Amino acid sequence: ASAGAPGPGAYAKFVSKLDKLKLDPGEADEKPNLNLVVIGHVDAGKSTLMGHLLYKLKYVSQRDMHKFEKEAKVLNKGSFAFAWVLDEHEDERERGVTVDVGVKYFETEHRCVTLLDAPGHRDFIPNMISGAAQGDVAILVVPASTGEFESSFQHNGQTKEHAILARYCGIRKLVIAVNKMDMCEWSQDRFNEVVESLRAFLLQGGYAAEDLIFVPVSGLAGVNLVDPLPAGVADWYKGPSVAQCIDAMPPVARPANKPLRMVVADIFKTILLGPITVSGKIEAGVIKEGESVMVAPSMVLAKVKGIHRHRGKEIVPAKYARAGENVDVGLQGIEDTMVGLTSVLCEAKFPIPVVQYFEAEIATFDGLAVPLLNGTQVQLHTQSSQAVAHILKLASVRQPDGKDKANPRFIRKNQTARVFIQTQDSICIERHDDFRPLSRILLRQNGVTVAAGRVLDFKSPKKKKL
Ligand code: GDP
């Protein structure tokens, strides 16, 4: 095993801090946090839809409203102004590092929502894979307009790729916003056509039928985003609006009783939390003001100066925060070079493994143009890192009869295999058996995702086989 990796079963020895903090592991917050990602093809209407949703939920400030109105006048329609809402940065943040993923916080009746990503970004996939965009639930926006749905859904369209990647990133539930319904006269036949094509594909891609909700909307007109459909628009639809779907999402089970793992998604300065303030989602465990945390992979200790929670527009200081929450954390006692966008804040005595070799199970995609061989170079993406990597050895490949064949010479597209991978630099990763969310990997080549998988163990193949 590589240095820094605990042996199998080590997790069982971890003593949860919940007792000490008098926290009930099952206790639901009064308003559970939901991490929401927005995915879909370019021009599907993601920015417009989310911008308009925030506007309807009154998350657009007076100043922004003003700008919005002016802009809407110039354009003679509101479209770009809504999209623009999402591109605004929060004023109190003086950014030290450029990030590709924006975060917005808003509330519905029963949920605090952290909206992840800046949908305007064209190369969204690496961000989606990285921790910055780790969601619990995704809104998949698809255009219902004639021809547009078809092109977003064909081979090179992003609808399919995003949906499958989201599933590999651990997202189970999808709200599918069938958008631009105004462009097809709110036709029930068209809606059904889009739903049927998508449903068949998503079921095949590993989603469960009960986890898919299809909602007809117009992001531009703001119809069925927050309020239910007004009578006379599409009386055939009796379901919830987008905001109602979000509000009804069950809180995700949070492993608060595991060792702390918080993947840093952003670094900035704040007046209250200091020159090294990081934000991100707590994947596991509890973080507490005044305690030390280990910053991986630089493995330095930092002191938690303070913690800020977001409650819609409000920032609320907190003594602690736990798994599932998206918080800002001020760090003290380290240099800013010791923490980066892919750092993981960990339990000081139970850090995340930092390794250079591992064994993984992978499934290859259509995008794999040339078969994988021993020695093939890939770009490895995990929730917390990106690294140049090599397939050290192909260990086995699944045969059509379900049996594994050892030592294959190559792996083609759409196959399942076990491989040994070596990374150029050390990465933070977990074994699937220990902690699933941080064990996922994706392999890309030339900007195309060729495989997804999970880390089984920290092992390198026997020397003589190399
Ligand atoms: P994104 O790339 O997915 O973020 O898409 P945008 O939000 O930038 O929207 C792309 C284009 O589609 C813009 O010109 C929008 O005005 C238009 N659009 C978005 N939603 C709707 C809609 O519901 N109806 C109509 N007719 N146009 C829309």
Tab-separated table of C-alpha atoms and ligand atoms in Angstrom:
chain	number	residue	atom	x	y	z
A	1	ALA	CA	0.000	0.000	0.000
A	2	SER	CA	1.099	3.577	-0.575
A	3	ALA	CA	2.251	5.714	2.300
A	4	GLY	CA	-0.480	7.620	4.021
A	5	ALA	CA	-3.145	5.021	3.398
A	6	PRO	CA	-4.827	3.376	6.358
A	7	GLY	CA	-5.210	-0.385	6.164
A	8	PRO	CA	-8.548	-2.041	5.455
A	9	GLY	CA	-10.935	-1.820	8.359
A	10	ALA	CA	-9.290	1.317	9.741
A	11	TYR	CA	-12.554	3.211	9.443
A	12	ALA	CA	-14.191	0.925	11.960
A	13	LYS	CA	-11.772	2.306	14.554
A	14	PHE	CA	-12.875	5.876	14.130
A	15	VAL	CA	-14.776	7.208	17.116
A	16	SER	CA	-17.445	9.643	16.057
A	17	LYS	CA	-17.490	13.087	17.635
A	18	LEU	CA	-21.246	13.273	17.622
A	19	ASP	CA	-21.539	12.090	21.222
A	20	LYS	CA	-19.100	14.671	22.473
A	21	LEU	CA	-20.965	17.401	20.624
A	22	LYS	CA	-24.280	15.967	21.804
A	23	LEU	CA	-25.494	15.677	18.244
A	24	ASP	CA	-27.900	13.060	17.115
A	25	PRO	CA	-26.594	11.443	13.902
A	26	GLY	CA	-30.114	11.101	12.591
A	27	GLU	CA	-31.319	14.496	13.732
A	28	ALA	CA	-32.784	16.421	10.850
A	29	ASP	CA	-31.924	20.095	10.673
A	30	GLU	CA	-34.924	22.338	10.951
A	31	LYS	CA	-34.342	23.152	7.311
A	32	PRO	CA	-32.120	20.535	5.654
A	33	ASN	CA	-29.547	21.655	3.123
A	34	LEU	CA	-29.868	20.454	-0.442
A	35	ASN	CA	-26.974	20.703	-2.884
A	36	LEU	CA	-28.356	21.307	-6.317
A	37	VAL	CA	-26.527	21.160	-9.657
A	38	VAL	CA	-27.919	22.340	-12.958
A	39	ILE	CA	-26.935	20.361	-16.016
A	40	GLY	CA	-27.889	20.177	-19.669
A	41	HIS	CA	-26.870	21.074	-23.185
A	42	VAL	CA	-25.544	24.513	-24.075
A	43	ASP	CA	-28.489	26.834	-24.781
A	44	ALA	CA	-31.006	24.485	-23.183
A	45	GLY	CA	-31.899	27.471	-21.014
A	46	LYS	CA	-30.137	26.611	-17.742
A	47	SER	CA	-29.084	30.162	-16.854
A	48	THR	CA	-32.385	31.667	-17.883
A	49	LEU	CA	-34.349	29.124	-15.890
A	50	MET	CA	-32.284	29.391	-12.708
A	51	GLY	CA	-31.986	33.161	-12.977
A	52	HIS	CA	-35.718	33.483	-13.358
A	53	LEU	CA	-36.309	31.082	-10.485
A	54	LEU	CA	-34.094	33.167	-8.191
A	55	TYR	CA	-35.845	36.293	-9.380
A	56	LYS	CA	-39.252	34.811	-8.595
A	57	LEU	CA	-38.046	33.699	-5.181
A	58	LYS	CA	-36.946	37.327	-4.619
A	59	TYR	CA	-33.229	36.650	-4.585
A	60	VAL	CA	-32.425	39.519	-6.848
A	61	SER	CA	-31.367	42.654	-4.991
A	62	GLN	CA	-32.745	46.132	-5.609
A	63	ARG	CA	-29.552	47.102	-7.371
A	64	ASP	CA	-29.606	44.008	-9.572
A	65	MET	CA	-33.290	44.581	-10.295
A	66	HIS	CA	-32.409	47.978	-11.629
A	67	LYS	CA	-29.692	46.680	-13.882
A	68	PHE	CA	-31.955	43.868	-14.931
A	69	GLU	CA	-34.717	46.225	-15.978
A	70	LYS	CA	-32.335	48.422	-17.918
A	71	GLU	CA	-30.830	45.484	-19.685
A	72	ALA	CA	-34.197	43.954	-20.422
A	73	LYS	CA	-35.222	47.216	-22.068
A	74	VAL	CA	-32.156	47.313	-24.287
A	75	LEU	CA	-32.645	43.739	-25.405
A	76	ASN	CA	-36.357	44.195	-25.671
A	77	LYS	CA	-36.798	40.932	-23.860
A	78	GLY	CA	-35.785	39.659	-20.489
A	79	SER	CA	-33.876	36.632	-21.631
A	80	PHE	CA	-30.262	37.538	-21.084
A	81	ALA	CA	-31.019	39.552	-18.016
A	82	PHE	CA	-32.264	36.462	-16.236
A	83	ALA	CA	-29.198	34.523	-17.206
A	84	TRP	CA	-27.114	37.415	-15.972
A	85	VAL	CA	-28.489	37.095	-12.444
A	86	LEU	CA	-26.418	33.962	-12.045
A	87	ASP	CA	-23.194	35.573	-13.135
A	88	GLU	CA	-23.163	38.145	-10.357
A	89	HIS	CA	-20.537	37.674	-7.711
A	90	GLU	CA	-21.243	38.195	-4.078
A	91	ASP	CA	-19.858	41.504	-2.925
A	92	GLU	CA	-18.316	40.534	0.383
A	93	ARG	CA	-15.997	38.089	-1.267
A	94	GLU	CA	-12.673	39.262	-2.462
A	95	ARG	CA	-11.586	36.419	-4.613
A	96	GLY	CA	-8.047	35.126	-4.311
A	97	VAL	CA	-8.442	32.271	-6.751
A	98	THR	CA	-10.476	32.116	-9.890
A	99	VAL	CA	-13.109	29.463	-9.769
A	100	ASP	CA	-15.242	28.074	-12.512
A	101	VAL	CA	-18.057	27.171	-10.249
A	102	GLY	CA	-20.389	29.726	-8.800
A	103	VAL	CA	-22.449	29.157	-5.698
A	104	LYS	CA	-25.804	30.702	-4.878
A	105	TYR	CA	-27.816	30.122	-1.769
A	106	PHE	CA	-31.584	30.288	-1.619
A	107	GLU	CA	-34.393	28.926	0.469
A	108	THR	CA	-37.682	27.276	-0.303
A	109	GLU	CA	-40.291	26.588	2.341
A	110	HIS	CA	-38.591	23.452	3.688
A	111	ARG	CA	-35.091	23.497	2.215
A	112	CYS	CA	-31.915	25.560	2.282
A	113	VAL	CA	-30.572	25.157	-1.211
A	114	THR	CA	-26.973	25.512	-2.314
A	115	LEU	CA	-27.023	26.018	-6.054
A	116	LEU	CA	-23.729	24.854	-7.494
A	117	ASP	CA	-22.080	25.819	-10.758
A	118	ALA	CA	-22.141	28.686	-13.137
A	119	PRO	CA	-24.281	27.283	-15.902
A	120	GLY	CA	-22.846	29.699	-18.423
A	121	HIS	CA	-19.569	27.810	-18.492
A	122	ARG	CA	-19.102	25.767	-21.573
A	123	ASP	CA	-16.601	23.263	-20.298
A	124	PHE	CA	-18.568	22.262	-17.307
A	125	ILE	CA	-17.641	18.612	-17.096
A	126	PRO	CA	-14.343	18.792	-15.206
A	127	ASN	CA	-16.083	21.099	-12.736
A	128	MET	CA	-18.967	18.765	-12.389
A	129	ILE	CA	-16.612	15.953	-11.532
A	130	SER	CA	-14.638	17.993	-9.057
A	131	GLY	CA	-15.938	18.595	-5.595
A	132	ALA	CA	-16.992	22.084	-6.456
A	133	ALA	CA	-20.097	20.853	-8.104
A	134	GLN	CA	-20.979	17.861	-5.985
A	135	GLY	CA	-24.711	17.827	-5.736
A	136	ASP	CA	-27.343	15.689	-4.083
A	137	VAL	CA	-29.884	16.391	-6.742
A	138	ALA	CA	-29.626	17.701	-10.296
A	139	ILE	CA	-31.934	19.729	-12.460
A	140	LEU	CA	-31.503	18.537	-16.023
A	141	VAL	CA	-32.711	21.218	-18.414
A	142	VAL	CA	-33.763	20.029	-21.869
A	143	PRO	CA	-35.301	22.171	-24.598
A	144	ALA	CA	-38.639	20.884	-25.882
A	145	SER	CA	-38.479	23.039	-28.997
A	146	THR	CA	-38.515	21.269	-32.354
A	147	GLY	CA	-35.087	20.155	-33.469
A	148	GLU	CA	-33.408	21.547	-30.369
A	149	PHE	CA	-34.276	18.592	-28.178
A	150	GLU	CA	-33.144	16.238	-30.899
A	151	SER	CA	-29.756	17.893	-31.311
A	152	SER	CA	-29.168	18.190	-27.560
A	153	PHE	CA	-29.941	14.494	-27.229
A	154	GLN	CA	-27.971	13.031	-30.131
A	155	HIS	CA	-24.556	11.461	-29.852
A	156	ASN	CA	-22.468	14.560	-29.173
A	157	GLY	CA	-25.130	16.443	-27.251
A	158	GLN	CA	-24.431	17.146	-23.625
A	159	THR	CA	-27.822	16.027	-22.354
A	160	LYS	CA	-26.757	12.398	-22.273
A	161	GLU	CA	-23.194	12.963	-21.125
A	162	HIS	CA	-24.211	15.239	-18.258
A	163	ALA	CA	-26.946	12.900	-17.104
A	164	ILE	CA	-24.659	9.863	-17.069
A	165	LEU	CA	-21.808	11.732	-15.407
A	166	ALA	CA	-24.165	13.038	-12.756
A	167	ARG	CA	-25.154	9.473	-11.992
A	168	TYR	CA	-21.507	8.447	-11.743
A	169	CYS	CA	-20.898	11.380	-9.433
A	170	GLY	CA	-23.451	9.915	-7.065
A	171	ILE	CA	-26.550	11.884	-8.013
A	172	ARG	CA	-29.633	9.701	-7.857
A	173	LYS	CA	-32.477	12.134	-8.209
A	174	LEU	CA	-33.178	14.219	-11.275
A	175	VAL	CA	-35.711	16.943	-11.820
A	176	ILE	CA	-36.002	17.149	-15.590
A	177	ALA	CA	-37.149	20.599	-16.625
A	178	VAL	CA	-38.644	20.200	-20.070
A	179	ASN	CA	-38.013	23.803	-21.066
A	180	LYS	CA	-39.118	26.188	-23.809
A	181	MET	CA	-42.625	24.728	-23.728
A	182	ASP	CA	-43.787	28.135	-24.980
A	183	MET	CA	-42.087	27.296	-28.280
A	184	CYS	CA	-44.261	24.231	-28.846
A	185	GLU	CA	-47.591	25.681	-27.662
A	186	TRP	CA	-47.375	23.640	-24.459
A	187	SER	CA	-48.161	20.544	-26.508
A	188	GLN	CA	-48.797	17.475	-24.392
A	189	ASP	CA	-47.724	15.223	-27.280
A	190	ARG	CA	-44.390	16.977	-27.555
A	191	PHE	CA	-43.860	16.820	-23.792
A	192	ASN	CA	-44.622	13.089	-23.798
A	193	GLU	CA	-42.303	12.515	-26.712
A	194	VAL	CA	-39.418	14.202	-24.897
A	195	VAL	CA	-40.234	12.404	-21.640
A	196	GLU	CA	-40.351	8.974	-23.265
A	197	SER	CA	-37.002	9.343	-25.069
A	198	LEU	CA	-35.336	10.659	-21.946
A	199	ARG	CA	-36.879	8.185	-19.565
A	200	ALA	CA	-35.750	5.175	-21.593
A	201	PHE	CA	-32.228	6.556	-21.742
A	202	LEU	CA	-32.023	7.497	-18.048
A	203	LEU	CA	-33.318	4.132	-16.860
A	204	GLN	CA	-30.643	2.472	-18.926
A	205	GLY	CA	-28.100	4.875	-17.439
A	206	GLY	CA	-28.720	3.673	-13.903
A	207	TYR	CA	-31.480	5.964	-12.637
A	208	ALA	CA	-34.544	4.524	-10.935
A	209	ALA	CA	-37.956	5.396	-12.367
A	210	GLU	CA	-39.167	6.823	-9.037
A	211	ASP	CA	-36.191	9.210	-8.911
A	212	LEU	CA	-37.126	10.993	-12.138
A	213	ILE	CA	-39.587	13.901	-12.171
A	214	PHE	CA	-40.471	15.564	-15.460
A	215	VAL	CA	-41.763	19.137	-15.301
A	216	PRO	CA	-42.901	21.192	-18.309
A	217	VAL	CA	-41.661	24.798	-17.970
A	218	SER	CA	-40.816	28.004	-19.710
A	219	GLY	CA	-37.748	29.478	-18.086
A	220	LEU	CA	-38.041	32.602	-20.192
A	221	ALA	CA	-41.700	33.271	-19.399
A	222	GLY	CA	-41.217	32.048	-15.836
A	223	VAL	CA	-44.057	29.554	-16.084
A	224	ASN	CA	-44.212	26.579	-13.689
A	225	LEU	CA	-40.991	27.609	-11.951
A	226	VAL	CA	-42.410	28.574	-8.555
A	227	ASP	CA	-46.189	28.877	-8.722
A	228	PRO	CA	-48.138	25.955	-10.165
A	229	LEU	CA	-49.253	26.256	-13.777
A	230	PRO	CA	-52.018	28.810	-14.240
A	231	ALA	CA	-55.267	27.384	-15.640
A	232	GLY	CA	-55.502	27.334	-19.411
A	233	VAL	CA	-51.779	26.936	-20.138
A	234	ALA	CA	-51.410	23.164	-20.031
A	235	ASP	CA	-54.310	21.716	-18.117
A	236	TRP	CA	-53.069	18.175	-18.857
A	237	TYR	CA	-50.206	18.686	-16.372
A	238	LYS	CA	-51.175	18.194	-12.754
A	239	GLY	CA	-47.728	17.889	-11.181
A	240	PRO	CA	-45.535	20.226	-9.127
A	241	SER	CA	-43.549	23.275	-10.244
A	242	VAL	CA	-39.726	23.226	-10.237
A	243	ALA	CA	-39.528	24.922	-6.830
A	244	GLN	CA	-42.116	22.516	-5.416
A	245	CYS	CA	-40.001	19.589	-6.644
A	246	ILE	CA	-36.919	21.038	-4.967
A	247	ASP	CA	-38.821	21.676	-1.766
A	248	ALA	CA	-40.061	18.082	-1.642
A	249	MET	CA	-36.652	16.459	-2.149
A	250	PRO	CA	-35.974	14.160	0.799
A	251	PRO	CA	-32.911	15.195	2.819
A	252	VAL	CA	-29.896	13.107	1.842
A	253	ALA	CA	-28.469	10.757	4.482
A	254	ARG	CA	-25.396	12.439	5.964
A	255	PRO	CA	-22.466	10.461	7.309
A	256	ALA	CA	-21.857	12.886	10.176
A	257	ASN	CA	-20.435	10.071	12.300
A	258	LYS	CA	-17.479	9.467	9.962
A	259	PRO	CA	-14.145	11.323	10.028
A	260	LEU	CA	-14.289	14.894	8.715
A	261	ARG	CA	-13.938	15.288	4.948
A	262	MET	CA	-14.557	18.677	3.369
A	263	VAL	CA	-13.459	19.239	-0.218
A	264	VAL	CA	-12.410	22.838	-0.807
A	265	ALA	CA	-14.391	24.345	-3.665
A	266	ASP	CA	-13.366	27.977	-3.312
A	267	ILE	CA	-10.798	30.106	-1.480
A	268	PHE	CA	-11.236	33.786	-0.744
A	269	LYS	CA	-10.817	36.491	1.866
A	270	THR	CA	-13.495	37.655	4.210
A	271	ILE	CA	-13.428	40.312	6.871
A	272	LEU	CA	-14.775	38.058	9.592
A	273	LEU	CA	-13.119	34.768	8.710
A	274	GLY	CA	-9.796	36.132	7.555
A	275	PRO	CA	-7.366	35.900	4.638
A	276	ILE	CA	-7.772	32.154	4.171
A	277	THR	CA	-11.464	31.425	3.980
A	278	VAL	CA	-12.505	28.278	2.174
A	279	SER	CA	-15.924	27.081	1.174
A	280	GLY	CA	-17.211	23.670	0.238
A	281	LYS	CA	-19.469	20.809	1.098
A	282	ILE	CA	-18.799	18.714	4.154
A	283	GLU	CA	-18.917	15.184	2.798
A	284	ALA	CA	-18.499	13.500	6.146
A	285	GLY	CA	-18.043	14.255	9.813
A	286	VAL	CA	-18.212	17.436	11.805
A	287	ILE	CA	-16.105	20.609	11.713
A	288	LYS	CA	-15.860	22.656	14.872
A	289	GLU	CA	-14.731	26.180	15.624
A	290	GLY	CA	-11.419	26.313	17.495
A	291	GLU	CA	-10.354	22.779	16.555
A	292	SER	CA	-7.483	21.705	14.348
A	293	VAL	CA	-8.072	20.214	10.940
A	294	MET	CA	-5.576	18.501	8.671
A	295	VAL	CA	-5.269	20.009	5.200
A	296	ALA	CA	-4.574	17.254	2.656
A	297	PRO	CA	-2.521	16.655	0.591
A	298	SER	CA	-0.076	19.170	2.082
A	299	MET	CA	-0.746	17.554	5.464
A	300	VAL	CA	-0.458	20.664	7.588
A	301	LEU	CA	-2.621	21.444	10.568
A	302	ALA	CA	-4.824	24.518	10.515
A	303	LYS	CA	-7.035	25.981	13.173
A	304	VAL	CA	-10.685	26.636	12.433
A	305	LYS	CA	-11.095	30.335	13.154
A	306	GLY	CA	-14.780	30.403	12.435
A	307	ILE	CA	-17.595	28.846	10.431
A	308	HIS	CA	-20.296	30.591	8.419
A	309	ARG	CA	-23.503	28.971	7.296
A	310	HIS	CA	-25.631	30.392	4.519
A	311	ARG	CA	-29.343	30.661	5.107
A	312	GLY	CA	-30.667	32.105	1.902
A	313	LYS	CA	-29.347	35.667	1.842
A	314	GLU	CA	-28.167	35.539	5.441
A	315	ILE	CA	-24.757	34.498	6.691
A	316	VAL	CA	-24.965	32.886	10.099
A	317	PRO	CA	-21.885	32.198	12.254
A	318	ALA	CA	-21.885	28.665	13.647
A	319	LYS	CA	-19.916	26.801	16.307
A	320	TYR	CA	-19.930	23.649	14.233
A	321	ALA	CA	-21.193	22.301	10.932
A	322	ARG	CA	-21.654	18.781	9.776
A	323	ALA	CA	-21.921	16.428	6.819
A	324	GLY	CA	-24.154	17.706	4.073
A	325	GLU	CA	-23.741	21.361	4.889
A	326	ASN	CA	-22.086	23.828	2.580
A	327	VAL	CA	-20.142	26.287	4.685
A	328	ASP	CA	-17.398	28.906	4.693
A	329	VAL	CA	-14.530	28.106	7.039
A	330	GLY	CA	-11.782	30.503	8.155
A	331	LEU	CA	-8.386	28.799	8.557
A	332	GLN	CA	-5.509	30.022	10.707
A	333	GLY	CA	-1.901	28.996	11.162
A	334	ILE	CA	-1.130	28.019	7.564
A	335	GLU	CA	0.212	29.718	4.460
A	336	ASP	CA	-2.125	30.222	1.542
A	337	THR	CA	0.145	28.006	-0.568
A	338	MET	CA	-0.743	25.045	1.625
A	339	VAL	CA	-4.388	24.990	0.656
A	340	GLY	CA	-5.788	24.861	-2.863
A	341	LEU	CA	-8.958	24.270	-4.780
A	342	THR	CA	-8.612	20.540	-4.464
A	343	SER	CA	-7.549	20.364	-0.826
A	344	VAL	CA	-9.522	18.246	1.569
A	345	LEU	CA	-10.009	19.337	5.171
A	346	CYS	CA	-9.824	16.230	7.326
A	347	GLU	CA	-9.975	14.952	10.836
A	348	ALA	CA	-6.511	15.736	12.232
A	349	LYS	CA	-6.036	12.188	13.492
A	350	PHE	CA	-7.809	10.500	10.635
A	351	PRO	CA	-6.784	12.111	7.367
A	352	ILE	CA	-7.879	11.062	3.917
A	353	PRO	CA	-5.464	8.621	2.227
A	354	VAL	CA	-2.923	10.288	-0.052
A	355	VAL	CA	-1.729	7.811	-2.639
A	356	GLN	CA	-0.106	7.374	-6.027
A	357	TYR	CA	-1.203	3.828	-6.827
A	358	PHE	CA	-4.578	2.218	-6.648
A	359	GLU	CA	-6.676	-0.587	-8.027
A	360	ALA	CA	-9.989	0.420	-9.545
A	361	GLU	CA	-13.020	-1.028	-11.209
A	362	ILE	CA	-13.925	0.980	-14.285
A	363	ALA	CA	-16.626	0.998	-16.934
A	364	THR	CA	-15.624	2.400	-20.295
A	365	PHE	CA	-17.874	4.657	-22.374
A	366	ASP	CA	-18.636	5.204	-26.029
A	367	GLY	CA	-16.109	8.028	-25.939
A	368	LEU	CA	-13.190	5.584	-25.718
A	369	ALA	CA	-11.951	5.788	-29.287
A	370	VAL	CA	-8.751	3.753	-28.878
A	371	PRO	CA	-8.717	0.718	-26.544
A	372	LEU	CA	-6.935	1.098	-23.198
A	373	LEU	CA	-3.612	-0.737	-22.967
A	374	ASN	CA	-1.000	-1.244	-20.274
A	375	GLY	CA	0.696	2.147	-20.097
A	376	THR	CA	-2.098	4.248	-21.633
A	377	GLN	CA	-2.036	7.815	-20.313
A	378	VAL	CA	-5.250	9.373	-19.043
A	379	GLN	CA	-6.392	12.457	-17.200
A	380	LEU	CA	-7.751	11.316	-13.848
A	381	HIS	CA	-10.535	13.289	-12.170
A	382	THR	CA	-11.707	12.652	-8.661
A	383	GLN	CA	-13.940	14.722	-6.491
A	384	SER	CA	-10.936	16.477	-5.047
A	385	SER	CA	-8.268	16.323	-7.719
A	386	GLN	CA	-7.173	16.168	-11.306
A	387	ALA	CA	-3.968	14.381	-12.185
A	388	VAL	CA	-2.068	12.894	-15.068
A	389	ALA	CA	-2.214	9.130	-14.669
A	390	HIS	CA	-1.198	5.909	-16.394
A	391	ILE	CA	-2.920	2.585	-16.603
A	392	LEU	CA	-0.158	0.536	-15.010
A	393	LYS	CA	-1.788	-2.754	-15.696
A	394	LEU	CA	-5.040	-4.207	-16.927
A	395	ALA	CA	-5.919	-6.800	-14.309
A	396	SER	CA	-9.100	-8.295	-15.723
A	397	VAL	CA	-12.024	-7.641	-18.019
A	398	ARG	CA	-15.647	-8.750	-17.624
A	399	GLN	CA	-16.727	-11.215	-20.314
A	400	PRO	CA	-20.233	-11.276	-21.813
A	401	ASP	CA	-20.931	-14.361	-19.664
A	402	GLY	CA	-20.208	-12.313	-16.520
A	403	LYS	CA	-16.886	-14.019	-15.757
A	404	ASP	CA	-13.659	-12.049	-15.443
A	405	LYS	CA	-10.787	-12.762	-17.786
A	406	ALA	CA	-7.373	-12.055	-16.236
A	407	ASN	CA	-4.570	-10.040	-17.847
A	408	PRO	CA	-6.393	-8.813	-20.958
A	409	ARG	CA	-4.253	-7.104	-23.604
A	410	PHE	CA	-6.707	-4.236	-24.069
A	411	ILE	CA	-10.064	-2.858	-22.948
A	412	ARG	CA	-12.541	-1.606	-25.497
A	413	LYS	CA	-15.436	0.796	-25.107
A	414	ASN	CA	-18.461	-0.269	-23.052
A	415	GLN	CA	-16.592	-2.870	-21.034
A	416	THR	CA	-16.115	-3.341	-17.297
A	417	ALA	CA	-12.601	-4.001	-16.058
A	418	ARG	CA	-10.242	-3.971	-13.111
A	419	VAL	CA	-7.104	-1.901	-13.578
A	420	PHE	CA	-4.120	-0.607	-11.636
A	421	ILE	CA	-3.535	3.108	-11.996
A	422	GLN	CA	-0.538	5.242	-11.111
A	423	THR	CA	-0.788	9.009	-10.823
A	424	GLN	CA	2.048	11.448	-11.477
A	425	ASP	CA	1.301	13.398	-8.299
A	426	SER	CA	-0.218	12.126	-5.087
A	427	ILE	CA	-3.978	12.377	-4.860
A	428	CYS	CA	-6.503	12.260	-2.015
A	429	ILE	CA	-8.860	9.364	-2.486
A	430	GLU	CA	-10.839	6.811	-0.488
A	431	ARG	CA	-11.551	3.126	-0.958
A	432	HIS	CA	-15.095	2.414	-2.091
A	433	ASP	CA	-15.692	0.209	0.955
A	434	ASP	CA	-14.560	2.999	3.288
A	435	PHE	CA	-16.299	6.041	1.883
A	436	ARG	CA	-18.082	5.880	-1.424
A	437	PRO	CA	-18.489	9.594	-2.289
A	438	LEU	CA	-14.741	10.155	-2.350
A	439	SER	CA	-13.863	6.894	-4.084
A	440	ARG	CA	-15.233	7.810	-7.494
A	441	ILE	CA	-12.945	8.421	-10.430
A	442	LEU	CA	-13.367	9.492	-14.021
A	443	LEU	CA	-10.849	9.029	-16.797
A	444	ARG	CA	-10.697	11.493	-19.647
A	445	GLN	CA	-8.618	11.767	-22.798
A	446	ASN	CA	-8.470	14.901	-24.956
A	447	GLY	CA	-11.469	16.367	-23.215
A	448	VAL	CA	-13.625	13.270	-23.662
A	449	THR	CA	-14.764	11.114	-20.770
A	450	VAL	CA	-13.655	7.575	-21.562
A	451	ALA	CA	-14.394	5.741	-18.316
A	452	ALA	CA	-15.825	6.043	-14.837
A	453	GLY	CA	-15.192	3.895	-11.830
A	454	ARG	CA	-14.333	3.478	-8.189
A	455	VAL	CA	-11.232	2.787	-6.168
A	456	LEU	CA	-11.158	-0.716	-4.697
A	457	ASP	CA	-7.820	-0.723	-2.928
A	458	PHE	CA	-4.466	1.000	-2.631
A	459	LYS	CA	-2.214	-1.477	-4.357
A	460	SER	CA	0.311	-1.576	-7.116
A	461	PRO	CA	0.645	-4.689	-9.232
A	462	LYS	CA	3.413	-7.116	-8.330
A	463	LYS	CA	6.781	-5.870	-9.570
A	464	LYS	CA	7.542	-8.807	-11.836
A	465	LYS	CA	4.409	-8.178	-13.857
A	466	LEU	CA	5.387	-4.638	-14.716
B	1	GDP	P1	-27.824	27.859	-21.175
B	1	GDP	O1	-26.675	27.838	-22.134
B	1	GDP	O2	-28.383	26.475	-20.987
B	1	GDP	O3	-27.533	28.528	-19.877
B	1	GDP	O4	-29.007	28.657	-21.898
B	1	GDP	P2	-29.483	30.174	-21.719
B	1	GDP	O5	-30.207	30.341	-20.449
B	1	GDP	O6	-28.346	31.082	-22.015
B	1	GDP	O7	-30.572	30.255	-22.872
B	1	GDP	C1	-30.258	30.037	-24.229
B	1	GDP	C2	-31.268	30.729	-25.141
B	1	GDP	O8	-32.549	30.121	-25.003
B	1	GDP	C3	-31.463	32.212	-24.797
B	1	GDP	O9	-31.580	32.929	-25.986
B	1	GDP	C4	-32.760	32.219	-24.025
B	1	GDP	O10	-33.447	33.426	-24.157
B	1	GDP	C5	-33.534	31.088	-24.668
B	1	GDP	N1	-34.489	30.487	-23.728
B	1	GDP	C6	-34.228	29.992	-22.486
B	1	GDP	N2	-35.353	29.514	-21.924
B	1	GDP	C7	-36.355	29.698	-22.817
B	1	GDP	C8	-37.770	29.418	-22.813
B	1	GDP	O11	-38.339	28.881	-21.856
B	1	GDP	N3	-38.464	29.765	-23.924
B	1	GDP	C9	-37.870	30.350	-25.004
B	1	GDP	N4	-38.648	30.646	-26.020
B	1	GDP	N5	-36.559	30.630	-25.041
B	1	GDP	C10	-35.794	30.316	-23.964
